[in-house]
XYZ file of C-alpha atoms in Angstrom:
672
model
C 13.956 -22.502 48.864
C 10.336 -22.926 47.926
C 8.236 -26.202 49.210
C 7.781 -27.703 46.016
C 5.711 -30.641 47.662
C 2.079 -31.136 46.210
C -0.586 -31.549 49.159
C -3.123 -33.008 46.731
C -2.296 -36.208 44.600
C -3.387 -36.076 40.672
C -4.572 -39.616 41.067
C -7.208 -38.464 43.464
C -10.952 -37.618 42.233
C -11.519 -33.391 42.112
C -14.320 -31.042 41.257
C -13.573 -31.085 37.941
C -12.909 -34.882 37.187
C -14.935 -36.828 34.318
C -12.591 -36.646 31.460
C -10.136 -33.826 32.517
C -7.466 -34.812 31.793
C -5.735 -32.124 34.694
C -8.376 -33.767 37.487
C -5.759 -33.135 40.564
C -3.428 -30.851 39.625
C -5.598 -27.867 39.772
C -8.265 -26.722 41.740
C -11.127 -25.462 40.252
C -11.970 -21.546 41.469
C -15.098 -19.329 40.660
C -15.421 -17.470 37.074
C -14.355 -14.327 36.277
C -15.420 -11.839 33.630
C -13.617 -8.918 32.411
C -16.681 -6.211 33.783
C -14.512 -3.544 31.720
C -15.530 -3.961 28.286
C -18.633 -1.929 27.452
C -21.315 -3.610 25.835
C -23.142 -2.197 23.171
C -21.857 -2.413 19.089
C -18.486 -3.686 18.604
C -17.464 -0.761 16.235
C -18.522 2.079 19.189
C -17.187 0.090 22.566
C -13.597 1.678 22.205
C -15.402 4.916 21.452
C -17.427 4.743 24.583
C -15.160 3.672 27.200
C -12.410 6.137 26.309
C -14.994 8.760 26.937
C -16.569 6.732 30.263
C -12.713 6.761 32.052
C -12.419 9.471 34.238
C -10.057 12.196 33.301
C -7.045 13.775 35.048
C -6.143 17.469 35.371
C -2.686 18.600 34.404
C -1.875 19.567 37.543
C -2.767 16.296 39.285
C -0.958 14.279 36.597
C 2.433 16.283 37.750
C 1.710 14.510 41.411
C 1.175 11.237 40.003
C 4.003 8.940 39.788
C 4.217 5.591 37.249
C 6.355 3.046 37.033
C 6.861 0.595 33.828
C 9.289 -2.213 33.474
C 10.278 -2.538 29.909
C 11.341 -0.514 27.123
C 10.403 -2.526 24.348
C 7.375 -0.924 21.573
C 5.227 -1.187 24.443
C 6.986 0.103 27.356
C 8.745 2.664 25.438
C 5.500 4.090 23.989
C 3.744 3.864 27.017
C 6.611 5.947 28.949
C 7.084 8.253 25.887
C 3.300 9.080 26.141
C 2.389 9.388 29.961
C 5.917 11.183 29.732
C 4.704 13.973 27.621
C 1.156 13.965 29.363
C 2.841 15.118 32.194
C 3.068 12.060 34.976
C 5.822 11.059 36.754
C 7.601 8.030 34.886
C 10.268 5.759 35.929
C 11.522 3.562 33.411
C 13.516 -0.159 33.923
C 15.201 -2.365 31.521
C 17.738 -4.835 32.174
C 19.886 -3.582 29.109
C 22.269 -1.500 29.014
C 19.933 0.867 26.753
C 16.634 1.067 26.021
C 17.286 0.723 22.247
C 18.558 -3.279 23.239
C 14.960 -4.159 23.874
C 13.873 -7.506 22.173
C 11.144 -5.463 19.768
C 14.396 -4.343 17.720
C 14.587 -8.103 16.607
C 11.332 -8.072 14.611
C 11.835 -7.922 11.177
C 8.480 -8.460 9.089
C 6.571 -5.712 9.494
C 3.437 -4.556 11.673
C -0.142 -4.450 10.320
C -2.780 -1.957 10.057
C -6.516 -1.653 8.158
C -5.233 0.970 6.010
C -6.430 -0.652 3.031
C -4.087 0.900 0.717
C -3.989 -1.622 -1.923
C -7.935 -1.719 -2.872
C -7.884 -5.544 -1.868
C -10.637 -5.493 0.292
C -9.500 -4.995 3.268
C -11.262 -2.835 6.358
C -10.608 -2.551 9.948
C -13.395 -5.587 10.315
C -11.458 -7.718 8.174
C -8.391 -7.383 10.084
C -10.475 -7.857 13.295
C -11.958 -11.091 11.502
C -8.558 -12.478 10.416
C -7.078 -11.929 13.609
C -9.995 -13.330 15.892
C -9.540 -16.960 12.893
C -5.855 -16.775 13.186
C -6.167 -17.222 17.123
C -8.510 -20.101 16.692
C -11.545 -18.010 18.071
C -9.960 -18.097 21.771
C -9.545 -14.131 22.555
C -11.524 -11.995 23.107
C -13.434 -10.042 20.305
C -13.758 -7.086 21.850
C -9.676 -6.457 22.679
C -9.124 -7.785 19.211
C -11.547 -4.814 17.586
C -9.976 -2.391 19.711
C -6.568 -3.609 18.359
C -7.701 -3.125 14.202
C -9.319 -0.001 14.624
C -6.450 1.644 16.260
C -3.819 -0.117 13.858
C -4.399 2.598 11.844
C -3.325 5.811 13.922
C -0.211 3.540 14.282
C 1.053 3.885 10.915
C 0.706 7.854 10.830
C 2.207 8.202 14.452
C 5.704 5.911 13.071
C 5.759 7.793 9.783
C 5.182 11.315 11.467
C 8.297 9.866 13.992
C 9.922 9.482 10.808
C 10.071 5.642 10.973
C 11.380 4.857 7.304
C 8.549 2.625 5.778
C 9.332 0.824 2.598
C 7.168 2.884 -0.297
C 6.470 2.265 -3.678
C 8.152 3.874 -6.716
C 5.733 6.858 -6.671
C 5.872 7.485 -3.283
C 3.163 6.096 -1.179
C 3.995 3.875 1.575
C 4.115 0.071 0.478
C 2.342 -3.039 1.628
C 3.266 -6.873 1.561
C 1.157 -9.664 2.880
C 1.652 -11.776 6.224
C 0.326 -15.656 6.678
C -3.318 -16.520 7.609
C -4.861 -13.177 5.318
C -5.789 -12.891 1.791
C -4.941 -9.052 1.560
C -1.709 -6.999 1.540
C -2.416 -4.799 4.944
C 2.164 -5.401 6.573
C 4.080 -2.009 6.202
C 7.485 -2.520 6.633
C 11.152 -1.308 6.369
C 12.706 -4.009 5.024
C 13.877 -6.636 7.287
C 14.504 -4.661 10.182
C 10.922 -2.792 10.967
C 11.183 -3.938 14.901
C 14.091 -2.172 15.112
C 12.850 1.331 13.137
C 9.812 1.223 14.692
C 11.831 0.992 18.673
C 14.243 3.684 17.335
C 11.023 6.029 16.774
C 9.426 5.142 20.464
C 13.048 5.361 22.027
C 13.045 8.822 20.465
C 9.930 10.204 21.668
C 11.103 8.664 25.165
C 14.508 10.198 25.287
C 12.301 13.586 24.418
C 10.556 13.348 27.703
C 13.806 11.902 29.529
C 15.339 15.371 28.296
C 12.142 17.224 29.674
C 12.331 15.417 32.982
C 9.011 13.550 32.865
C 10.875 10.366 32.299
C 13.850 9.261 35.006
C 15.986 5.910 33.160
C 17.224 2.956 35.076
C 19.211 0.750 32.434
C 21.063 -2.172 33.849
C 18.008 -2.877 36.612
C 15.806 -6.016 36.898
C 12.473 -6.036 38.451
C 12.666 -9.211 41.287
C 9.439 -8.552 43.151
C 6.571 -5.850 42.805
C 5.163 -4.487 46.185
C 1.347 -5.102 46.890
C 0.410 -2.636 49.608
C -3.619 -2.790 50.518
C -4.321 -5.168 47.520
C -2.748 -2.401 45.390
C 0.574 -2.321 43.288
C 2.485 0.223 44.658
C 6.270 -0.298 43.820
C 9.040 -2.450 42.658
C 11.967 -4.324 44.102
C 14.943 -3.994 41.693
C 18.464 -4.757 41.515
C 21.138 -3.077 40.099
C 22.949 -5.045 38.226
C 26.354 -3.222 37.749
C 26.479 -2.550 41.537
C 24.238 -5.560 42.841
C 22.547 -3.014 45.340
C 18.436 -4.355 45.879
C 17.038 -0.654 45.462
C 13.457 0.289 46.576
C 11.090 1.740 44.104
C 7.790 3.335 44.715
C 5.281 5.005 42.633
C 1.365 5.069 42.336
C 0.407 2.435 39.763
C 2.812 -0.072 37.938
C 2.965 -0.867 34.501
C 4.877 -4.447 33.011
C 5.862 -4.303 29.464
C 8.260 -6.969 30.160
C 7.722 -9.046 27.046
C 7.433 -13.136 26.334
C 8.225 -16.493 28.088
C 9.270 -18.261 24.848
C 13.277 -18.640 26.692
C 11.398 -21.668 28.887
C 12.471 -23.890 26.169
C 15.919 -22.816 26.309
C 16.116 -22.469 22.823
C 14.357 -19.575 21.165
C 14.359 -16.741 18.762
C 14.180 -14.563 21.759
C 17.067 -12.540 23.234
C 19.383 -14.648 25.576
C 17.891 -12.530 28.322
C 14.556 -12.801 27.827
C 12.788 -13.898 30.803
C 9.557 -14.302 32.874
C 10.584 -13.224 36.036
C 8.833 -9.442 36.120
C 5.304 -11.143 35.041
C 5.899 -14.392 37.401
C 6.344 -12.132 40.501
C 3.509 -10.444 40.171
C 1.708 -13.983 39.218
C 2.854 -15.141 42.521
C 1.523 -11.602 44.359
C -2.062 -12.513 42.917
C -2.020 -11.213 38.965
C -3.624 -14.528 37.079
C -1.691 -16.190 34.054
C -3.845 -16.734 31.209
C -3.417 -19.417 28.477
C 0.152 -19.932 29.643
C -0.133 -23.109 27.294
C -0.551 -20.540 24.222
C 3.302 -20.965 22.393
C 4.294 -19.719 18.843
C 6.432 -22.050 17.035
C 7.523 -19.661 14.082
C 7.719 -21.675 10.782
C 10.588 -20.087 9.524
C 13.695 -20.413 11.526
C 17.270 -21.271 10.748
C 17.146 -25.257 11.694
C 19.190 -26.405 15.128
C 22.907 -27.256 14.021
C 23.698 -29.477 17.303
C 23.810 -29.280 21.002
C 26.265 -26.249 21.691
C 23.916 -23.873 20.235
C 22.004 -21.403 22.840
C 20.034 -19.702 20.418
C 18.021 -19.982 17.346
C 17.653 -17.111 14.592
C 14.269 -16.405 13.177
C 13.918 -15.655 9.090
C 10.945 -13.171 8.801
C 7.770 -14.659 7.166
C 8.127 -11.890 5.056
C 10.143 -14.223 2.988
C 7.063 -16.734 2.219
C 5.915 -14.082 0.125
C 8.277 -14.955 -2.320
C 10.015 -17.913 -1.063
C 8.375 -21.541 -2.319
C 8.268 -24.163 0.647
C 8.984 -27.565 -0.514
C 11.022 -31.513 0.543
C 12.091 -33.706 -1.601
C 8.909 -36.503 -2.465
C 11.670 -39.358 -2.087
C 13.595 -39.993 1.043
C 16.306 -40.878 -1.166
C 16.677 -37.363 -2.916
C 17.331 -35.810 0.697
C 20.791 -36.100 1.084
C 20.973 -34.546 -2.688
C 21.664 -31.208 -3.211
C 18.424 -29.189 -4.090
C 19.618 -27.923 -6.962
C 20.023 -31.188 -8.513
C 16.332 -32.200 -7.711
C 13.872 -31.858 -10.663
C 10.583 -29.743 -10.077
C 8.902 -33.112 -10.584
C 10.149 -35.053 -7.478
C 9.766 -31.958 -5.409
C 6.265 -31.661 -2.937
C 5.382 -27.894 -2.309
C 3.613 -29.605 0.594
C 1.297 -26.090 1.927
C 0.620 -24.958 -1.690
C -0.431 -29.095 -2.218
C -2.902 -29.145 1.433
C -4.013 -25.346 1.048
C -4.211 -24.160 -2.300
C -6.240 -21.207 -1.166
C -3.085 -19.572 1.007
C -0.430 -21.590 -0.209
C 2.974 -20.739 1.524
C 1.048 -18.066 3.701
C -0.776 -20.039 5.675
C -1.039 -19.361 9.517
C 2.462 -20.168 12.012
C 0.751 -22.925 13.532
C -0.231 -24.387 10.783
C 3.030 -23.972 8.447
C 4.874 -25.663 11.250
C 3.056 -28.466 11.684
C 3.270 -29.550 8.203
C 6.996 -29.101 8.479
C 7.322 -31.417 11.610
C 4.718 -33.515 9.876
C 7.343 -34.018 6.529
C 10.410 -34.069 8.430
C 8.852 -37.020 10.841
C 8.113 -39.129 7.358
C 11.283 -38.896 6.570
C 11.841 -36.017 4.177
C 13.508 -33.589 5.880
C 16.399 -32.154 4.637
C 19.887 -30.755 5.708
C 22.506 -32.190 8.214
C 21.382 -35.165 11.012
C 21.080 -34.077 14.426
C 20.110 -36.959 17.107
C 19.688 -39.140 13.795
C 16.600 -36.921 12.220
C 17.256 -34.243 9.801
C 14.832 -31.315 10.698
C 14.885 -28.949 7.616
C 12.901 -27.805 4.821
C 13.672 -25.637 1.731
C 12.124 -21.909 1.282
C 13.396 -21.510 -2.354
C 13.571 -18.366 -4.231
C 14.849 -19.058 -7.799
C 11.111 -18.788 -9.473
C 11.105 -15.583 -8.054
C 14.651 -14.211 -8.514
C 13.731 -15.596 -12.291
C 10.846 -13.478 -12.248
C 11.897 -10.290 -10.089
C 15.803 -10.532 -11.369
C 18.131 -10.640 -8.061
C 18.149 -7.023 -7.861
C 14.633 -6.962 -7.181
C 14.913 -9.801 -4.586
C 17.824 -8.139 -3.202
C 15.564 -4.945 -2.293
C 13.279 -6.907 -0.416
C 15.101 -9.036 1.768
C 18.956 -7.989 1.269
C 19.592 -8.086 5.096
C 17.863 -11.125 5.479
C 19.638 -12.834 2.898
C 22.696 -11.503 4.184
C 22.356 -12.589 7.821
C 21.158 -16.047 6.639
C 24.494 -16.165 4.287
C 26.392 -15.250 7.385
C 25.311 -18.040 9.581
C 24.975 -20.631 7.509
C 27.618 -20.001 5.140
C 25.668 -20.356 2.130
C 24.315 -18.544 -0.566
C 20.729 -18.103 -0.708
C 20.493 -16.284 -3.883
C 21.661 -19.941 -5.458
C 20.637 -22.438 -3.117
C 17.635 -22.729 -1.318
C 17.662 -21.577 2.439
C 16.743 -24.534 4.711
C 14.133 -23.412 7.688
C 12.719 -25.376 10.524
C 10.115 -24.385 12.923
C 11.019 -22.683 16.318
C 9.614 -21.055 19.523
C 9.078 -17.126 18.882
C 6.438 -15.911 20.816
C 3.689 -16.655 23.176
C 0.364 -15.483 23.230
C -0.290 -16.246 26.960
C 0.489 -14.041 29.851
C -0.535 -11.729 32.536
C -4.609 -11.612 32.579
C -5.670 -8.208 32.092
C -9.425 -6.717 31.446
C -10.128 -4.372 28.913
C -8.200 -1.657 30.541
C -5.328 -4.198 30.474
C -5.536 -3.824 34.299
C -4.260 -7.088 36.039
C -6.101 -9.136 38.731
C -3.690 -7.229 41.021
C -5.515 -3.289 41.395
C -3.037 -0.751 40.036
C -0.847 -3.300 37.828
C -1.676 -3.226 34.248
C 0.286 -5.200 31.421
C 1.378 -4.241 27.896
C 2.506 -5.851 25.082
C 3.483 -9.710 25.085
C 3.628 -9.794 28.594
C -0.100 -10.118 28.451
C -2.711 -12.455 26.830
C -5.514 -10.323 25.758
C -5.298 -9.997 21.691
C -4.081 -12.851 19.918
C -6.009 -16.132 20.940
C -4.254 -19.393 20.821
C -2.491 -18.251 17.725
C -1.191 -14.756 16.553
C -0.662 -13.934 12.965
C 2.746 -12.671 11.695
C 3.069 -8.420 11.857
C 0.610 -8.383 14.713
C 3.180 -8.631 17.495
C 4.433 -5.046 16.674
C 0.903 -3.812 16.005
C -0.257 -4.722 19.827
C 2.943 -3.384 21.465
C 2.212 0.202 19.853
C -0.946 0.085 19.992
C -1.272 -0.435 24.157
C 1.771 1.856 24.469
C 0.758 5.002 22.235
C -3.174 4.450 22.142
C -4.895 2.333 24.695
C -2.881 2.391 27.983
C -2.912 6.535 28.021
C -6.686 5.872 28.447
C -7.196 3.249 30.517
C -4.541 4.553 33.005
C -5.814 7.500 33.580
C -9.450 5.702 34.840
C -7.485 4.615 37.639
C -5.280 7.283 38.204
C -8.144 9.728 38.692
C -8.594 8.499 42.291
C -4.908 9.973 42.991
C -2.988 11.501 44.476
C -2.105 8.229 46.627
C -1.153 8.232 50.455
C 2.515 7.908 50.262
C 4.128 4.741 51.111
C 7.430 4.840 52.924
C 9.978 2.594 52.421
C 9.822 0.986 56.192
C 6.332 0.134 55.621
C 5.775 -3.905 56.086
C 5.062 -4.974 52.950
C 7.685 -2.895 51.225
C 10.349 -4.640 54.319
C 8.871 -8.123 53.482
C 9.277 -7.484 49.444
C 12.807 -6.588 49.545
C 13.595 -9.084 52.096
C 12.274 -11.908 49.917
C 14.674 -10.863 47.265
C 17.478 -10.550 49.510
C 16.813 -13.922 50.933
C 16.257 -15.565 47.536
C 19.885 -14.032 46.201
C 21.086 -15.618 49.337
C 19.824 -19.080 48.859
C 21.411 -18.943 45.388
C 25.036 -18.211 46.508
C 24.763 -20.178 49.306
C 24.091 -23.632 47.547
C 27.112 -25.391 47.428
C 25.984 -27.477 44.440
C 27.799 -28.990 41.609
C 25.352 -27.893 37.986
C 25.317 -25.095 36.315
C 22.513 -22.422 35.895
C 22.518 -23.570 32.158
C 22.725 -27.006 32.419
C 19.199 -27.059 34.515
C 18.021 -24.741 31.591
C 18.913 -26.165 28.576
C 17.425 -29.631 30.364
C 14.794 -27.904 31.336
C 14.054 -26.586 27.834
C 14.085 -30.336 26.317
C 11.651 -31.418 28.429
C 9.552 -28.593 27.135
C 10.120 -28.972 23.731
C 9.505 -32.674 23.686
C 6.034 -32.609 25.464
C 4.712 -29.654 25.430
C 5.918 -28.324 21.984
C 4.364 -28.622 18.701
C 2.459 -31.226 19.857
C 1.296 -32.149 22.782
C -0.288 -35.414 24.557
C -2.248 -36.406 27.815
C 0.805 -38.946 28.919
C 3.737 -36.662 27.272
C 1.920 -33.812 29.511
C 2.072 -35.751 33.109
C 5.348 -36.977 32.565
C 6.667 -33.304 31.684
C 4.959 -32.204 35.052
C 6.815 -35.199 37.058
C 9.569 -34.578 35.217
C 9.948 -30.907 35.906
C 9.380 -30.988 39.409
C 11.995 -33.449 40.252
C 14.345 -31.005 38.377
C 13.228 -28.223 40.006
C 13.813 -30.032 43.291
C 17.573 -30.865 42.105
C 17.963 -27.365 40.889
C 17.188 -25.908 44.411
C 19.419 -28.067 46.166
C 22.170 -28.416 43.590
C 22.541 -25.566 41.517
C 26.218 -23.639 41.771
C 25.936 -19.914 41.662
C 29.479 -18.112 41.247
C 30.852 -14.997 42.564
C 28.979 -12.840 45.012
C 26.112 -10.315 45.022
C 27.787 -7.404 44.461
C 28.571 -5.903 41.231
C 28.174 -7.698 37.818
C 26.805 -11.421 38.261
C 25.282 -12.934 35.277
C 25.321 -16.261 36.364
C 23.067 -15.051 39.484
C 20.823 -13.161 36.916
C 20.113 -16.734 34.611
C 19.729 -18.474 38.164
C 16.586 -16.313 39.620
C 14.909 -16.077 35.918
C 15.326 -20.278 35.453
C 13.767 -20.566 38.925
C 10.705 -19.126 37.446
C 10.795 -20.863 34.474
C 10.914 -24.087 36.565
C 7.780 -22.826 38.114
C 6.146 -21.046 34.774
C 6.947 -24.905 32.742
C 4.635 -26.795 34.968
C 1.895 -23.972 35.047
C 2.127 -24.596 30.947
C 1.814 -28.199 30.769
C -1.213 -28.405 33.560
C -2.700 -25.695 31.400
C -1.596 -27.529 28.295
C -3.316 -30.910 29.870
C -6.332 -29.271 31.018
C -7.403 -27.819 27.713
C -8.381 -31.980 26.062
C -8.398 -29.384 22.122
C -6.429 -28.572 19.459
C -6.750 -24.847 18.795
C -3.468 -22.673 17.033
C -0.415 -23.350 18.350
C -1.834 -25.913 21.214
C -2.060 -29.057 19.350
C -3.458 -31.916 21.332
C -2.668 -35.152 19.463
C -6.227 -36.493 21.275
C -7.984 -34.050 19.383
C -7.137 -33.816 15.488
C -9.189 -34.168 12.413
C -9.084 -37.378 9.940
C -6.873 -35.849 8.022
C -4.598 -34.202 10.962
C -5.758 -30.550 11.632
C -6.620 -29.175 14.453
C -9.836 -29.797 16.160
C -11.262 -27.418 18.876
C -14.171 -28.268 21.052
C -16.269 -25.049 21.723
C -18.787 -26.693 23.880
C -15.980 -27.634 26.376
C -12.828 -24.752 25.989
C -14.617 -21.505 24.658
C -12.690 -19.758 27.673
C -9.620 -18.020 29.058
C -7.842 -20.195 31.518
C -6.852 -17.576 34.144
C -4.380 -19.750 36.822
C -3.694 -18.440 40.219
C -1.047 -18.872 42.421
C -2.018 -20.913 45.383
C 1.235 -20.914 47.550
C 4.541 -23.413 47.216
C 3.395 -26.859 47.150
C -0.139 -25.821 46.779
C -2.068 -26.546 42.733
C -3.049 -23.598 40.941
C -6.283 -22.402 40.809
C -8.226 -22.233 37.411
C -10.673 -19.512 37.129
C -12.808 -19.573 33.464
C -13.442 -16.371 31.645
C -16.427 -17.412 29.359
C -15.166 -16.062 26.026
C -18.683 -14.370 23.795
C -18.506 -13.982 20.285
C -21.296 -11.036 19.504
C -19.913 -9.631 16.041
C -18.632 -13.239 14.286
C -19.475 -16.361 14.412
C -17.561 -19.160 15.878
C -16.255 -21.465 13.040
C -13.625 -24.610 12.494
C -10.780 -22.899 10.815
C -9.718 -23.952 7.545
C -7.168 -22.488 5.039
C -7.815 -24.919 2.244
């Protein structure tokens, strides 16, 4: 059991006081810098880096071992590409098949700067939209590279047979997503993630058959092995047999997804967790901007305390659906079809006329919260409050016909009807924001290498591309960009120093890592407590949603930190884990994941407390304009907050990476 007693008192003055809300909760550290990004014109940096990265000849590739944790779009694409290049790849996932990775749940589409609609799109515009959408809190070099390689992704996926939607003439179709005024999103009805994942999965399975990729399903990474400051393997638990296994390699890649389930209720798969990333963080990998979480505006509302998961309704629905609530509180209980047009408030169209219903996710989510807080929410009351707004397709059905809407969204409409028992063709959908994605993650440099040498991080598990808010349809773009087109070029610069000295399983660092996992498992099984893991997880999630959700404040965040620490202490003393270490034990699996969520949740609140500004998905009540919009403070907070683990019971160390923009000008966002 870790020592959870802090050695510092938050009431004491610390370096960094003078208006720092989080003074005393952390220790200031040295500034850091991304030294891998080349200088020069932004449109030449990626080509420069690819040329400067050293090569590994084919015969040496066969001598190098790569571990990849995660089989979603980032992990699956990386395994397929590195396997085809000739490296020996071990691929790990906790699911029973790589095809069950959470990437499969993505619905709406994938962005690419193809400009097929001739509506003014370009690589630079995608770059600008992404930086602006992220509220100027992302690295411009990384974002430009993402926009640059986006065009290659579509060609790659079409060649794999991904069935993107096409226009009548056979050309690939596009639609719009929030935060942009062009159509650049490629899609496969409402199941784009599934189709893209099948493409990556097939490419990976081809390498499994070729013998370059070895697959380990139903395995969960529980520790990273660090030898002489370099990542050299992982400790994993076979979730079927319970065996604790050691796997060694020359380099480790984490593609383990995001940590939205720290909120308990989210659109993430039930098994999605932070454990792989958090174990690396505890070994020295910095965690960057952990408070940046995305609240998706179009999800099926919570119906009661019985729920353990929420369901996403694709942002693509905002292309044709109009969002509204009644103007009068008295109409909130009425059948929406009985409310006349003049009594409806299409609030996004009213407040943001330039973008209307296609404003970025953070803005749409806060607007929905505001109208519900005013008492104009719709749907059944939960805890005395109606948390829902209407997403209405009546005008679109009148314009396009029911067949036209079915062609675009049939599986989404069917899913909504099955879950709610309501027919969205006849009555408006009810939606409300929910946790969906995290922009925070492990800190990486331009090469996607973390602060631990030899540990690379891709996809949602890293922080690099989306700043404080991700634009819709950009998660799939980043995952495939990292896996297919970025990591294979940058990882070879590190592997060019190989083949490395082999590490034996009896090496002290390996033995220590394995023993730490075994001791942790034994603690959970030997604690004769009275509360279930899920009860702790739900209570933690309630704390996070209430105080570190759509709106944060100094008082609320400090209260949340105290509540989390108290609950965490009780968890380690009083959790009840049934079963044994041998064989399948999902209670044991969840215990380890929730233990890591406690530590992550505390760091998220400290990070949010430190950042006394509103930007993107991080909205501080103390920092807003007169009309309630987010107010940034670029003079104080234009940095990446990279947090270092200092030990159990010690306050984390904050390293700041200054954000410098040379290709665009930092501005206060406006979508009006």
